[in-house]
Amino acid sequence: MKNTDASDLEAEVVSVNQLLATWFGTDADPGILDRVAATQAETFSMLSIDGVRVSRSELLAELRRKGNSQPGLEIEISDFEVLLAEGDIRVIRCLERHLLNGKRSDRWTTAVLTVQPTTPRFRWQVLHESAAG
């Protein structure tokens, strides 16, 4: 894996989280949610911080309902690592910090992404969140 691949992956994670912060934290244009959806594979699923398995369609429906529900939300990404780079598969882990109204919520995020020949360059396949203490 080239170093640019790792930095491009980190930029992808930061970018998607900034879109989500904008969606949750402002009266965002619905196109923001479309941009998030475009990064996800049709078979995308996630395991939430609460331990609930969520399909892509369930997640997008929930996101639609929660637009601008957390005004001022900020999401920071740190401790980014590429755990596996094999063929077109990338596995990453990072610390995601949500900041809202002077409070913070940290979670470890592990995700499987695939490299695409077209835009978007990476497609999210699986996401797993775990509480970080």
JSON list of C-alpha atoms in Angstrom, two decimals:
[
{"chain": "A", "resi": 1, "resn": "MET", "atom": "CA", "xyz": [0.00, 0.00, 0.00]},
{"chain": "A", "resi": 2, "resn": "LYS", "atom": "CA", "xyz": [1.31, 3.42, -0.91]},
{"chain": "A", "resi": 3, "resn": "ASN", "atom": "CA", "xyz": [1.53, 6.14, 1.76]},
{"chain": "A", "resi": 4, "resn": "THR", "atom": "CA", "xyz": [-0.88, 8.21, -0.31]},
{"chain": "A", "resi": 5, "resn": "ASP", "atom": "CA", "xyz": [-3.40, 5.40, 0.08]},
{"chain": "A", "resi": 6, "resn": "ALA", "atom": "CA", "xyz": [-3.26, 5.75, 3.88]},
{"chain": "A", "resi": 7, "resn": "SER", "atom": "CA", "xyz": [-3.59, 9.52, 3.75]},
{"chain": "A", "resi": 8, "resn": "ASP", "atom": "CA", "xyz": [-6.41, 9.24, 1.20]},
{"chain": "A", "resi": 9, "resn": "LEU", "atom": "CA", "xyz": [-8.19, 6.77, 3.48]},
{"chain": "A", "resi": 10, "resn": "GLU", "atom": "CA", "xyz": [-7.84, 9.09, 6.45]},
{"chain": "A", "resi": 11, "resn": "ALA", "atom": "CA", "xyz": [-9.12, 11.98, 4.35]},
{"chain": "A", "resi": 12, "resn": "GLU", "atom": "CA", "xyz": [-12.13, 9.83, 3.37]},
{"chain": "A", "resi": 13, "resn": "VAL", "atom": "CA", "xyz": [-12.95, 9.05, 7.02]},
{"chain": "A", "resi": 14, "resn": "VAL", "atom": "CA", "xyz": [-12.58, 12.71, 8.02]},
{"chain": "A", "resi": 15, "resn": "SER", "atom": "CA", "xyz": [-14.68, 13.85, 5.05]},
{"chain": "A", "resi": 16, "resn": "VAL", "atom": "CA", "xyz": [-17.59, 11.48, 5.73]},
{"chain": "A", "resi": 17, "resn": "ASN", "atom": "CA", "xyz": [-17.59, 12.40, 9.41]},
{"chain": "A", "resi": 18, "resn": "GLN", "atom": "CA", "xyz": [-17.61, 16.10, 8.54]},
{"chain": "A", "resi": 19, "resn": "LEU", "atom": "CA", "xyz": [-20.62, 15.48, 6.30]},
{"chain": "A", "resi": 20, "resn": "LEU", "atom": "CA", "xyz": [-22.36, 13.71, 9.19]},
{"chain": "A", "resi": 21, "resn": "ALA", "atom": "CA", "xyz": [-21.50, 16.52, 11.62]},
{"chain": "A", "resi": 22, "resn": "THR", "atom": "CA", "xyz": [-22.93, 19.00, 9.12]},
{"chain": "A", "resi": 23, "resn": "TRP", "atom": "CA", "xyz": [-26.07, 16.89, 8.71]},
{"chain": "A", "resi": 24, "resn": "PHE", "atom": "CA", "xyz": [-26.66, 16.46, 12.45]},
{"chain": "A", "resi": 25, "resn": "GLY", "atom": "CA", "xyz": [-25.41, 19.88, 13.51]},
{"chain": "A", "resi": 26, "resn": "THR", "atom": "CA", "xyz": [-26.88, 22.32, 10.99]},
{"chain": "A", "resi": 27, "resn": "ASP", "atom": "CA", "xyz": [-29.91, 22.90, 8.81]},
{"chain": "A", "resi": 28, "resn": "ALA", "atom": "CA", "xyz": [-28.05, 21.17, 5.98]},
{"chain": "A", "resi": 29, "resn": "ASP", "atom": "CA", "xyz": [-29.09, 20.75, 2.40]},
{"chain": "A", "resi": 30, "resn": "PRO", "atom": "CA", "xyz": [-30.50, 17.22, 1.76]},
{"chain": "A", "resi": 31, "resn": "GLY", "atom": "CA", "xyz": [-27.69, 16.75, -0.76]},
{"chain": "A", "resi": 32, "resn": "ILE", "atom": "CA", "xyz": [-25.34, 16.22, 2.21]},
{"chain": "A", "resi": 33, "resn": "LEU", "atom": "CA", "xyz": [-27.13, 12.98, 3.06]},
{"chain": "A", "resi": 34, "resn": "ASP", "atom": "CA", "xyz": [-26.99, 11.91, -0.60]},
{"chain": "A", "resi": 35, "resn": "ARG", "atom": "CA", "xyz": [-23.22, 12.40, -0.50]},
{"chain": "A", "resi": 36, "resn": "VAL", "atom": "CA", "xyz": [-22.97, 10.17, 2.58]},
{"chain": "A", "resi": 37, "resn": "ALA", "atom": "CA", "xyz": [-25.16, 7.51, 0.96]},
{"chain": "A", "resi": 38, "resn": "ALA", "atom": "CA", "xyz": [-22.99, 7.55, -2.17]},
{"chain": "A", "resi": 39, "resn": "THR", "atom": "CA", "xyz": [-19.99, 6.39, -0.13]},
{"chain": "A", "resi": 40, "resn": "GLN", "atom": "CA", "xyz": [-21.77, 3.27, 1.14]},
{"chain": "A", "resi": 41, "resn": "ALA", "atom": "CA", "xyz": [-22.03, -0.08, -0.60]},
{"chain": "A", "resi": 42, "resn": "GLU", "atom": "CA", "xyz": [-25.57, -1.36, -1.18]},
{"chain": "A", "resi": 43, "resn": "THR", "atom": "CA", "xyz": [-24.82, -4.12, 1.34]},
{"chain": "A", "resi": 44, "resn": "PHE", "atom": "CA", "xyz": [-23.36, -1.70, 3.91]},
{"chain": "A", "resi": 45, "resn": "SER", "atom": "CA", "xyz": [-24.14, -2.42, 7.54]},
{"chain": "A", "resi": 46, "resn": "MET", "atom": "CA", "xyz": [-22.92, -1.16, 10.86]},
{"chain": "A", "resi": 47, "resn": "LEU", "atom": "CA", "xyz": [-22.80, -2.24, 14.44]},
{"chain": "A", "resi": 48, "resn": "SER", "atom": "CA", "xyz": [-23.65, 0.85, 16.47]},
{"chain": "A", "resi": 49, "resn": "ILE", "atom": "CA", "xyz": [-22.02, 1.96, 19.69]},
{"chain": "A", "resi": 50, "resn": "ASP", "atom": "CA", "xyz": [-25.10, 0.47, 21.42]},
{"chain": "A", "resi": 51, "resn": "GLY", "atom": "CA", "xyz": [-24.43, -2.95, 19.88]},
{"chain": "A", "resi": 52, "resn": "VAL", "atom": "CA", "xyz": [-27.32, -2.76, 17.40]},
{"chain": "A", "resi": 53, "resn": "ARG", "atom": "CA", "xyz": [-26.86, -4.05, 13.84]},
{"chain": "A", "resi": 54, "resn": "VAL", "atom": "CA", "xyz": [-28.15, -1.49, 11.33]},
{"chain": "A", "resi": 55, "resn": "SER", "atom": "CA", "xyz": [-28.57, -1.99, 7.58]},
{"chain": "A", "resi": 56, "resn": "ARG", "atom": "CA", "xyz": [-27.83, 0.75, 5.06]},
{"chain": "A", "resi": 57, "resn": "SER", "atom": "CA", "xyz": [-31.52, 1.46, 4.48]},
{"chain": "A", "resi": 58, "resn": "GLU", "atom": "CA", "xyz": [-32.23, 1.60, 8.23]},
{"chain": "A", "resi": 59, "resn": "LEU", "atom": "CA", "xyz": [-29.28, 3.92, 8.80]},
{"chain": "A", "resi": 60, "resn": "LEU", "atom": "CA", "xyz": [-30.25, 6.29, 5.99]},
{"chain": "A", "resi": 61, "resn": "ALA", "atom": "CA", "xyz": [-33.87, 6.42, 7.21]},
{"chain": "A", "resi": 62, "resn": "GLU", "atom": "CA", "xyz": [-32.66, 7.24, 10.73]},
{"chain": "A", "resi": 63, "resn": "LEU", "atom": "CA", "xyz": [-30.29, 9.88, 9.41]},
{"chain": "A", "resi": 64, "resn": "ARG", "atom": "CA", "xyz": [-33.14, 11.49, 7.43]},
{"chain": "A", "resi": 65, "resn": "ARG", "atom": "CA", "xyz": [-35.17, 11.78, 10.64]},
{"chain": "A", "resi": 66, "resn": "LYS", "atom": "CA", "xyz": [-32.28, 13.22, 12.66]},
{"chain": "A", "resi": 67, "resn": "GLY", "atom": "CA", "xyz": [-31.14, 16.08, 10.43]},
{"chain": "A", "resi": 68, "resn": "ASN", "atom": "CA", "xyz": [-30.23, 19.15, 12.53]},
{"chain": "A", "resi": 69, "resn": "SER", "atom": "CA", "xyz": [-31.03, 17.23, 15.74]},
{"chain": "A", "resi": 70, "resn": "GLN", "atom": "CA", "xyz": [-27.68, 18.09, 17.37]},
{"chain": "A", "resi": 71, "resn": "PRO", "atom": "CA", "xyz": [-26.97, 21.76, 16.58]},
{"chain": "A", "resi": 72, "resn": "GLY", "atom": "CA", "xyz": [-23.29, 22.56, 16.87]},
{"chain": "A", "resi": 73, "resn": "LEU", "atom": "CA", "xyz": [-22.08, 18.95, 16.75]},
{"chain": "A", "resi": 74, "resn": "GLU", "atom": "CA", "xyz": [-18.40, 18.54, 15.91]},
{"chain": "A", "resi": 75, "resn": "ILE", "atom": "CA", "xyz": [-16.69, 15.24, 15.08]},
{"chain": "A", "resi": 76, "resn": "GLU", "atom": "CA", "xyz": [-12.92, 14.83, 15.38]},
{"chain": "A", "resi": 77, "resn": "ILE", "atom": "CA", "xyz": [-10.90, 11.89, 14.05]},
{"chain": "A", "resi": 78, "resn": "SER", "atom": "CA", "xyz": [-7.60, 10.82, 15.63]},
{"chain": "A", "resi": 79, "resn": "ASP", "atom": "CA", "xyz": [-5.41, 7.75, 16.12]},
{"chain": "A", "resi": 80, "resn": "PHE", "atom": "CA", "xyz": [-6.05, 6.71, 12.52]},
{"chain": "A", "resi": 81, "resn": "GLU", "atom": "CA", "xyz": [-4.56, 3.35, 11.48]},
{"chain": "A", "resi": 82, "resn": "VAL", "atom": "CA", "xyz": [-4.75, 1.17, 8.41]},
{"chain": "A", "resi": 83, "resn": "LEU", "atom": "CA", "xyz": [-5.00, -2.35, 9.83]},
{"chain": "A", "resi": 84, "resn": "LEU", "atom": "CA", "xyz": [-5.12, -4.21, 6.52]},
{"chain": "A", "resi": 85, "resn": "ALA", "atom": "CA", "xyz": [-4.49, -3.33, 2.90]},
{"chain": "A", "resi": 86, "resn": "GLU", "atom": "CA", "xyz": [-4.93, -6.40, 0.73]},
{"chain": "A", "resi": 87, "resn": "GLY", "atom": "CA", "xyz": [-5.98, -6.14, -2.90]},
{"chain": "A", "resi": 88, "resn": "ASP", "atom": "CA", "xyz": [-8.93, -3.74, -3.00]},
{"chain": "A", "resi": 89, "resn": "ILE", "atom": "CA", "xyz": [-9.80, -4.23, 0.69]},
{"chain": "A", "resi": 90, "resn": "ARG", "atom": "CA", "xyz": [-8.84, -1.75, 3.39]},
{"chain": "A", "resi": 91, "resn": "VAL", "atom": "CA", "xyz": [-9.54, -2.13, 7.10]},
{"chain": "A", "resi": 92, "resn": "ILE", "atom": "CA", "xyz": [-9.13, 0.98, 9.22]},
{"chain": "A", "resi": 93, "resn": "ARG", "atom": "CA", "xyz": [-9.50, 1.94, 12.86]},
{"chain": "A", "resi": 94, "resn": "CYS", "atom": "CA", "xyz": [-9.70, 5.39, 14.42]},
{"chain": "A", "resi": 95, "resn": "LEU", "atom": "CA", "xyz": [-10.91, 7.25, 17.45]},
{"chain": "A", "resi": 96, "resn": "GLU", "atom": "CA", "xyz": [-14.02, 9.30, 16.78]},
{"chain": "A", "resi": 97, "resn": "ARG", "atom": "CA", "xyz": [-14.76, 12.12, 19.24]},
{"chain": "A", "resi": 98, "resn": "HIS", "atom": "CA", "xyz": [-18.20, 13.75, 19.20]},
{"chain": "A", "resi": 99, "resn": "LEU", "atom": "CA", "xyz": [-18.31, 17.20, 20.84]},
{"chain": "A", "resi": 100, "resn": "LEU", "atom": "CA", "xyz": [-21.65, 18.79, 21.69]},
{"chain": "A", "resi": 101, "resn": "ASN", "atom": "CA", "xyz": [-22.62, 21.40, 24.27]},
{"chain": "A", "resi": 102, "resn": "GLY", "atom": "CA", "xyz": [-19.36, 21.05, 26.18]},
{"chain": "A", "resi": 103, "resn": "LYS", "atom": "CA", "xyz": [-19.65, 17.25, 26.41]},
{"chain": "A", "resi": 104, "resn": "ARG", "atom": "CA", "xyz": [-17.72, 14.61, 24.56]},
{"chain": "A", "resi": 105, "resn": "SER", "atom": "CA", "xyz": [-18.46, 11.06, 23.50]},
{"chain": "A", "resi": 106, "resn": "ASP", "atom": "CA", "xyz": [-15.58, 8.91, 22.26]},
{"chain": "A", "resi": 107, "resn": "ARG", "atom": "CA", "xyz": [-15.82, 5.74, 20.22]},
{"chain": "A", "resi": 108, "resn": "TRP", "atom": "CA", "xyz": [-13.43, 3.46, 18.41]},
{"chain": "A", "resi": 109, "resn": "THR", "atom": "CA", "xyz": [-14.50, 2.95, 14.83]},
{"chain": "A", "resi": 110, "resn": "THR", "atom": "CA", "xyz": [-13.34, 0.01, 12.75]},
{"chain": "A", "resi": 111, "resn": "ALA", "atom": "CA", "xyz": [-14.39, -0.13, 9.11]},
{"chain": "A", "resi": 112, "resn": "VAL", "atom": "CA", "xyz": [-13.92, -2.17, 5.98]},
{"chain": "A", "resi": 113, "resn": "LEU", "atom": "CA", "xyz": [-13.71, -0.15, 2.78]},
{"chain": "A", "resi": 114, "resn": "THR", "atom": "CA", "xyz": [-13.03, -1.19, -0.79]},
{"chain": "A", "resi": 115, "resn": "VAL", "atom": "CA", "xyz": [-11.00, 0.76, -3.32]},
{"chain": "A", "resi": 116, "resn": "GLN", "atom": "CA", "xyz": [-13.03, 1.82, -6.36]},
{"chain": "A", "resi": 117, "resn": "PRO", "atom": "CA", "xyz": [-11.77, 2.66, -9.85]},
{"chain": "A", "resi": 118, "resn": "THR", "atom": "CA", "xyz": [-14.18, 5.63, -9.97]},
{"chain": "A", "resi": 119, "resn": "THR", "atom": "CA", "xyz": [-15.46, 8.32, -7.63]},
{"chain": "A", "resi": 120, "resn": "PRO", "atom": "CA", "xyz": [-15.98, 7.89, -4.78]},
{"chain": "A", "resi": 121, "resn": "ARG", "atom": "CA", "xyz": [-12.54, 6.31, -4.46]},
{"chain": "A", "resi": 122, "resn": "PHE", "atom": "CA", "xyz": [-13.54, 4.25, -1.41]},
{"chain": "A", "resi": 123, "resn": "ARG", "atom": "CA", "xyz": [-16.80, 2.46, -0.69]},
{"chain": "A", "resi": 124, "resn": "TRP", "atom": "CA", "xyz": [-17.76, 1.70, 2.91]},
{"chain": "A", "resi": 125, "resn": "GLN", "atom": "CA", "xyz": [-18.75, -1.95, 3.40]},
{"chain": "A", "resi": 126, "resn": "VAL", "atom": "CA", "xyz": [-18.92, -2.44, 7.19]},
{"chain": "A", "resi": 127, "resn": "LEU", "atom": "CA", "xyz": [-18.61, -0.13, 10.19]},
{"chain": "A", "resi": 128, "resn": "HIS", "atom": "CA", "xyz": [-18.29, -1.16, 13.84]},
{"chain": "A", "resi": 129, "resn": "GLU", "atom": "CA", "xyz": [-18.36, 1.33, 16.70]},
{"chain": "A", "resi": 130, "resn": "SER", "atom": "CA", "xyz": [-17.20, 0.54, 20.26]},
{"chain": "A", "resi": 131, "resn": "ALA", "atom": "CA", "xyz": [-17.35, 2.86, 23.26]},
{"chain": "A", "resi": 132, "resn": "ALA", "atom": "CA", "xyz": [-13.97, 4.29, 24.22]},
{"chain": "A", "resi": 133, "resn": "GLY", "atom": "CA", "xyz": [-13.33, 5.12, 27.85]}
]
